[in-house]
Amino acid sequence: MKSLYDFTYDQMGDMALEQGWKKFRAHQIFQWLYRKRAVSIDDMSDLSKDTRETLKQQFSLTPLKLRDKQVASDGTTKYLFALEDGSLIESVLMQFDYGKSICVTSQVGCNMACAFCASGLTKKKRNLTSGEMVAQVLYVQRDLDKQEDRLSHIVVMGTGEPFDNYEHVMNFLSTVNHDRGLGIGARHITISTCGVVPKIYEFAKEHTQYNLAISLHAPNNELRDRLMPVNRAYPLEELMEAIQYYARENNRRLTFEYILLRGVNDQKEHVAQLAKLLKGLNAYVNLIPYNAVDENGFQGVDHAHAMVFYDALMKQGVRCTIRKEHGADIDAACGQLRVKHLKKEQEGSRS
Ligand code: SAH
């Protein structure tokens, strides 16, 4: 069943007109969902009983159920949700000095098959609907409501490739960004892509204020082909051309994500290659500590080595930061909690 969370503000207006209602009713519903955070359609007390019945017959309000929740000592909270079809997804709440951020899942599983990533261990089952992404944010926001706190940032960096589910992701962001929705500022929203080049062009043309992050992880094609199969379809030359285009169209600073993998992409030559690749771009590199995934044998680097890499990059004129680790004492790596539960389920069905 379609969820009321699937509608952007404009789509809600069209829906109201289709039902033969005034547009204002859509405005009311939207406010109930996002301002008053109604948990059922019956909560919407200024709608007539007939209207509520009509809504209930056509739309649901509960696209997800909590299955597990882990809280780390630094406050990082991992939520495992079951969707209506039983699929499992994760969302993560992270605490920063500047506010609270949620990491949202965009697909059930992922087809990008990056060699170092836990999400790639399970193939994509389907795209999430926009409502299923909205519901992740609302669930976590409701938890924060209890402490009179609010989410200030969103990163679309959970399981899945957002640019492989472009339309739903853009609709989702429109809803959470809308000032009648959750009102989370576009500049506080980041979409991370592994480099689906045609969608980078499409995104560039939309001129939104959302931040774009590119998962780079390797500064040459040979290595990137090995780590990220998407590079075989869209090699670095094409990716960088798309990024140059984005940069010309949008006056926004770009982020490049770079996981430091011991002995793989952390050598001097990689510093030089990175510097050459990013020259002249309004960008910075976010060096990411690797969350080891048992299955695939990669290892991270220690902090001292990360600092050496950082210093060398800065010396070459590349701005960079080292990402702080979050939730080190829980299953915080992308897709880890989900994979653990899937394994448990499989073992359960075998025994
Ligand atoms: N598909 C998108 C968004 C999801 S992944 C993308 O590739 O950007 C979000 C980020 O987490 C990516 O930079 C990804 O490479 C990184 N990542 C994946 N597995 C990781 C791990 N085990 N430890 C640290 N970062 C990881």
Coordinates of C-alpha atoms and ligand atoms in Angstrom, one line a residue:
M1 CA 0.0 0.0 0.0
K2 CA 1.3 3.5 -0.8
S3 CA 2.3 5.5 2.2
L4 CA 1.3 9.1 2.9
Y5 CA 5.0 9.7 3.4
D6 CA 5.6 8.9 -0.3
F7 CA 4.1 12.3 -1.3
T8 CA 6.2 15.4 -1.6
Y9 CA 4.3 18.6 -0.7
D10 CA 3.4 19.3 -4.3
Q11 CA 2.3 15.7 -5.0
M12 CA 0.1 15.8 -1.8
G13 CA -1.6 18.8 -3.3
D14 CA -2.3 16.9 -6.6
M15 CA -3.5 14.0 -4.6
A16 CA -6.0 16.2 -2.7
L17 CA -7.3 17.6 -6.0
E18 CA -7.7 14.1 -7.5
Q19 CA -9.8 13.2 -4.5
G20 CA -12.0 16.2 -5.2
W21 CA -10.7 18.1 -2.1
K22 CA -9.3 21.6 -1.8
K23 CA -5.6 21.9 -1.9
F24 CA -5.6 23.2 1.6
R25 CA -6.4 19.7 2.9
A26 CA -3.0 18.5 1.6
H27 CA -1.4 21.3 3.5
Q28 CA -3.2 20.1 6.7
I29 CA -2.1 16.5 6.1
F30 CA 1.5 17.5 5.5
Q31 CA 1.5 19.5 8.7
W32 CA 0.1 16.6 10.6
L33 CA 2.7 14.3 9.3
Y34 CA 5.7 16.4 9.8
R35 CA 5.0 19.2 12.2
K36 CA 2.7 17.4 14.6
R37 CA 4.2 14.0 13.8
A38 CA 0.9 12.2 13.9
V39 CA 1.3 8.5 14.4
S40 CA -2.0 7.5 12.9
I41 CA -4.4 9.0 10.4
D42 CA -7.0 9.2 13.2
D43 CA -4.8 11.7 14.9
M44 CA -5.6 14.2 12.2
S45 CA -8.4 15.7 14.3
D46 CA -9.2 18.6 12.1
L47 CA -10.0 16.4 9.1
S48 CA -13.6 15.1 8.9
K49 CA -14.2 11.4 9.7
D50 CA -15.0 10.8 6.0
T51 CA -11.7 12.3 4.9
R52 CA -9.8 10.2 7.4
E53 CA -11.7 7.0 6.2
T54 CA -10.9 7.8 2.6
L55 CA -7.2 8.2 3.5
K56 CA -7.1 5.1 5.6
Q57 CA -8.5 3.0 2.8
Q58 CA -5.8 4.1 0.4
F59 CA -2.7 4.9 2.3
S60 CA -0.7 3.5 5.2
L61 CA 1.3 5.3 7.8
T62 CA 3.7 2.6 9.0
P63 CA 6.2 1.7 6.4
L64 CA 8.7 0.4 9.0
K65 CA 9.0 -1.4 12.4
L66 CA 11.9 -1.3 14.8
R67 CA 13.7 -4.7 15.0
D68 CA 16.9 -3.8 16.9
K69 CA 18.6 -0.7 18.3
Q70 CA 22.2 -0.4 19.5
V71 CA 23.5 2.6 21.3
A72 CA 27.3 3.1 21.4
S73 CA 29.1 4.9 24.2
D74 CA 29.6 8.0 22.1
G75 CA 25.8 8.2 21.5
T76 CA 25.9 6.8 18.0
T77 CA 22.6 4.9 17.7
K78 CA 22.0 2.2 15.1
Y79 CA 18.4 1.3 14.2
L80 CA 17.5 -1.9 12.4
F81 CA 14.1 -1.6 10.7
A82 CA 11.8 -4.2 9.0
L83 CA 9.9 -2.8 6.0
E84 CA 6.4 -3.9 5.2
D85 CA 7.7 -6.7 2.9
G86 CA 10.0 -7.9 5.7
S87 CA 13.2 -6.5 4.2
L88 CA 15.7 -5.2 6.8
I89 CA 17.4 -1.8 6.6
E90 CA 19.6 0.3 8.9
S91 CA 19.7 3.9 9.9
V92 CA 22.3 5.5 12.1
L93 CA 22.0 8.6 14.3
M94 CA 25.3 10.4 14.9
Q95 CA 26.2 13.2 17.3
F96 CA 28.5 16.0 16.2
D97 CA 29.5 19.2 17.8
Y98 CA 27.3 21.0 15.2
G99 CA 24.3 18.9 15.7
K100 CA 22.7 15.5 15.1
S101 CA 22.9 13.7 11.8
I102 CA 21.1 10.7 10.4
C103 CA 22.6 8.3 7.9
V104 CA 19.7 7.1 5.7
T105 CA 19.5 3.8 3.7
S106 CA 18.4 4.2 0.1
Q107 CA 18.1 0.6 -1.2
V108 CA 17.6 -2.9 0.2
G109 CA 21.1 -4.3 -0.5
C110 CA 23.3 -2.7 -3.2
N111 CA 24.5 -3.7 -6.6
M112 CA 27.7 -1.6 -6.7
A113 CA 29.8 -4.4 -5.1
C114 CA 32.6 -2.2 -3.8
A115 CA 35.2 -4.7 -2.5
F116 CA 35.6 -3.2 1.0
C117 CA 31.9 -2.7 1.8
A118 CA 29.5 -4.9 3.8
S119 CA 26.5 -3.6 1.9
G120 CA 27.8 -5.1 -1.3
L121 CA 27.7 -8.6 0.4
T122 CA 24.0 -8.7 -0.4
K123 CA 22.7 -7.9 -3.9
K124 CA 20.1 -5.2 -4.3
K125 CA 16.6 -6.5 -3.6
R126 CA 14.8 -3.3 -4.5
N127 CA 14.8 0.4 -4.3
L128 CA 13.4 2.1 -1.2
T129 CA 10.3 4.3 -1.8
S130 CA 10.6 7.9 -0.9
G131 CA 8.2 7.2 2.0
E132 CA 10.5 4.5 3.4
M133 CA 13.3 7.0 3.5
V134 CA 11.2 9.7 5.0
A135 CA 10.0 7.2 7.6
Q136 CA 13.6 6.5 8.8
V137 CA 14.1 10.2 9.4
L138 CA 10.8 10.5 11.2
Y139 CA 11.3 7.5 13.4
V140 CA 14.7 8.9 14.6
Q141 CA 13.2 12.4 15.0
R142 CA 10.4 11.0 17.2
D143 CA 13.1 9.5 19.4
L144 CA 14.7 12.9 19.6
D145 CA 11.4 14.6 20.3
K146 CA 11.4 12.9 23.7
Q147 CA 14.5 14.9 24.6
E148 CA 13.2 18.1 22.8
D149 CA 16.1 17.7 20.4
R150 CA 16.1 17.7 16.6
L151 CA 18.0 16.3 13.6
S152 CA 20.0 19.0 12.0
H153 CA 21.7 17.0 9.2
I154 CA 21.0 14.2 6.8
V155 CA 23.5 12.1 4.9
V156 CA 22.3 9.7 2.3
M157 CA 25.2 7.3 3.0
G158 CA 23.5 4.2 4.3
T159 CA 23.2 1.0 2.3
G160 CA 22.5 1.6 -1.4
E161 CA 23.5 3.8 -4.2
P162 CA 21.3 6.9 -4.1
F163 CA 22.0 7.7 -7.8
D164 CA 20.7 4.2 -8.6
N165 CA 17.4 5.3 -7.0
Y166 CA 17.4 8.9 -8.2
E167 CA 13.8 9.9 -8.3
H168 CA 12.8 8.5 -5.0
V169 CA 15.8 10.0 -3.3
M170 CA 15.1 13.4 -4.7
N171 CA 11.5 13.2 -3.7
F172 CA 12.5 12.1 -0.2
L173 CA 14.9 15.0 0.2
S174 CA 12.2 17.5 -1.1
T175 CA 9.9 16.3 1.7
V176 CA 12.4 16.5 4.6
N177 CA 13.8 19.8 3.3
H178 CA 10.4 21.5 2.7
D179 CA 9.6 24.2 5.3
R180 CA 6.2 22.6 5.9
G181 CA 8.0 19.2 6.2
L182 CA 10.9 18.6 8.6
G183 CA 12.6 21.8 7.4
I184 CA 16.1 20.4 7.4
G185 CA 18.2 22.9 5.4
A186 CA 19.4 21.8 2.0
R187 CA 23.0 22.8 2.9
H188 CA 22.7 20.3 5.8
I189 CA 21.9 17.5 3.5
T190 CA 24.6 15.4 1.7
I191 CA 24.2 12.8 -1.0
S192 CA 27.0 10.4 -1.5
T193 CA 27.6 8.5 -4.7
C194 CA 30.1 6.0 -5.9
G195 CA 30.2 7.8 -9.3
V196 CA 27.2 7.0 -11.5
V197 CA 28.2 9.6 -14.1
P198 CA 24.9 10.2 -16.0
K199 CA 23.2 11.0 -12.7
I200 CA 25.9 13.4 -11.7
Y201 CA 25.0 15.4 -14.8
E202 CA 21.3 15.2 -14.0
F203 CA 21.9 16.3 -10.4
A204 CA 24.2 19.1 -11.5
K205 CA 21.4 20.5 -13.8
E206 CA 18.9 20.6 -10.9
H207 CA 20.9 23.3 -9.1
T208 CA 19.9 22.2 -5.6
Q209 CA 21.7 23.3 -2.5
Y210 CA 22.3 19.7 -1.4
N211 CA 25.9 18.8 -0.9
L212 CA 27.5 16.2 -3.1
A213 CA 30.1 13.7 -1.9
I214 CA 31.9 11.4 -4.2
S215 CA 33.3 8.1 -2.9
L216 CA 36.7 8.1 -4.6
H217 CA 38.8 5.7 -2.6
A218 CA 41.4 5.3 -5.4
P219 CA 43.3 7.9 -7.5
N220 CA 44.0 5.7 -10.5
N221 CA 41.8 3.5 -12.8
E222 CA 43.7 0.3 -12.2
L223 CA 43.2 0.4 -8.4
R224 CA 39.7 1.9 -8.6
D225 CA 38.6 -0.8 -11.1
R226 CA 39.6 -3.3 -8.4
L227 CA 38.0 -1.6 -5.5
M228 CA 34.9 -0.3 -7.1
P229 CA 33.4 -2.1 -10.1
V230 CA 31.4 1.1 -11.1
N231 CA 34.8 2.4 -12.3
R232 CA 34.8 -0.1 -15.1
A233 CA 31.6 1.5 -16.4
Y234 CA 32.6 5.1 -15.6
P235 CA 36.3 5.5 -15.4
L236 CA 38.0 8.3 -13.6
E237 CA 38.4 10.5 -16.7
E238 CA 34.6 10.4 -17.2
L239 CA 33.9 10.9 -13.5
M240 CA 36.2 13.9 -13.2
E241 CA 34.6 15.4 -16.3
A242 CA 31.2 15.1 -14.8
I243 CA 32.4 16.6 -11.6
Q244 CA 34.0 19.5 -13.4
Y245 CA 30.6 20.1 -15.0
Y246 CA 28.9 19.9 -11.6
A247 CA 31.4 22.4 -10.3
R248 CA 30.8 24.8 -13.2
E249 CA 27.0 24.6 -12.8
N250 CA 26.9 24.7 -9.0
N251 CA 28.9 27.0 -6.7
R252 CA 29.2 24.4 -4.0
R253 CA 32.2 22.8 -2.4
L254 CA 32.6 19.1 -3.2
T255 CA 33.6 16.3 -0.8
F256 CA 35.7 13.3 -1.9
E257 CA 35.6 10.3 0.4
Y258 CA 38.7 8.3 0.7
I259 CA 38.9 5.2 3.0
L260 CA 42.5 4.6 3.9
L261 CA 43.2 0.9 3.3
R262 CA 46.5 -0.4 4.6
G263 CA 48.9 -1.2 1.8
V264 CA 46.3 -0.6 -0.9
N265 CA 45.7 3.1 -1.4
D266 CA 47.7 4.7 1.4
Q267 CA 51.1 5.2 -0.3
K268 CA 53.1 8.3 -1.3
E269 CA 52.3 7.7 -5.0
H270 CA 48.6 7.9 -4.1
V271 CA 49.0 11.3 -2.5
A272 CA 50.6 12.6 -5.7
Q273 CA 48.0 11.1 -7.9
L274 CA 45.2 12.4 -5.7
A275 CA 46.6 15.9 -5.8
K276 CA 46.9 15.9 -9.6
L277 CA 43.3 14.6 -9.9
L278 CA 41.7 17.2 -7.7
K279 CA 43.8 20.2 -8.8
G280 CA 41.8 23.4 -9.2
L281 CA 38.6 21.9 -7.8
N282 CA 36.7 23.6 -4.9
A283 CA 36.9 20.4 -3.0
Y284 CA 38.3 18.6 0.0
V285 CA 39.1 15.0 0.8
N286 CA 37.5 13.3 3.8
L287 CA 39.9 10.6 4.9
I288 CA 37.8 7.8 6.4
P289 CA 38.9 5.3 9.0
Y290 CA 38.0 1.9 7.7
N291 CA 35.4 -0.2 9.6
A292 CA 36.8 -3.7 9.1
V293 CA 34.3 -6.0 7.5
D294 CA 35.2 -9.6 8.5
E295 CA 34.5 -11.1 5.1
N296 CA 36.8 -9.3 2.8
G297 CA 40.3 -9.0 4.3
F298 CA 41.0 -5.3 4.0
Q299 CA 42.6 -3.5 6.9
G300 CA 42.5 0.2 8.0
V301 CA 45.5 2.3 8.9
D302 CA 46.4 3.6 12.4
H303 CA 45.9 7.2 13.3
A304 CA 49.6 8.0 13.0
H305 CA 49.7 6.7 9.4
A306 CA 46.5 8.6 8.6
M307 CA 48.2 11.7 9.9
V308 CA 51.2 11.1 7.6
F309 CA 48.9 10.8 4.6
Y310 CA 46.9 13.9 5.7
D311 CA 50.1 16.0 6.1
A312 CA 51.4 14.9 2.7
L313 CA 48.1 15.8 1.0
M314 CA 48.0 19.2 2.7
K315 CA 51.5 19.9 1.5
Q316 CA 50.4 19.2 -2.0
G317 CA 47.7 21.8 -1.6
V318 CA 44.8 19.4 -1.1
R319 CA 42.5 20.3 1.7
C320 CA 41.5 17.4 3.8
T321 CA 40.0 16.2 7.1
I322 CA 40.2 12.9 8.9
R323 CA 36.7 11.6 9.8
K324 CA 36.1 10.9 13.4
E325 CA 35.1 7.4 14.1
H326 CA 31.6 6.9 15.3
G327 CA 30.1 4.0 17.2
A328 CA 33.3 1.9 17.3
D329 CA 31.8 -0.4 19.9
I330 CA 28.7 -1.3 17.9
D331 CA 28.2 -2.8 14.4
A332 CA 28.5 0.6 12.9
A333 CA 30.0 -0.2 9.5
C334 CA 27.7 0.2 6.6
G335 CA 25.4 -2.7 6.5
Q336 CA 27.0 -4.7 9.3
L337 CA 24.1 -4.9 11.6
R338 CA 21.8 -5.9 8.8
V339 CA 24.2 -8.6 7.5
K340 CA 24.4 -10.0 11.0
H341 CA 20.7 -10.2 11.3
L342 CA 20.3 -11.7 7.8
K343 CA 22.9 -14.4 8.7
K344 CA 21.0 -15.1 12.0
E345 CA 17.8 -15.5 10.0
Q346 CA 19.4 -17.9 7.5
E347 CA 20.9 -20.0 10.3
G348 CA 17.5 -20.0 12.0
S349 CA 15.8 -21.3 8.8
R350 CA 18.4 -24.0 8.3
S351 CA 18.2 -25.4 11.8
Ligands
SAH1 N1 26.7 4.2 -2.5 C1 27.0 5.5 -2.0 C2 26.5 5.7 -0.6 C3 26.6 4.6 0.4 S1 28.2 4.2 1.0 C4 28.5 5.7 -2.1 O1 29.2 4.8 -2.5 O2 29.0 6.8 -1.8 C5 28.7 5.6 2.0 C6 30.2 5.7 2.2 O3 30.7 4.7 3.1 C7 31.0 5.5 0.9 O4 32.1 6.4 0.8 C8 31.5 4.1 1.1 O5 32.6 3.8 0.3 C9 31.9 4.1 2.6 N2 32.1 2.7 3.2 C10 31.6 1.6 2.7 N3 32.0 0.6 3.5 C11 32.8 1.1 4.5 C12 33.5 0.6 5.6 N4 33.5 -0.7 5.9 N5 34.2 1.5 6.4 C13 34.2 2.8 6.1 N6 33.5 3.4 5.1 C14 32.8 2.5 4.3

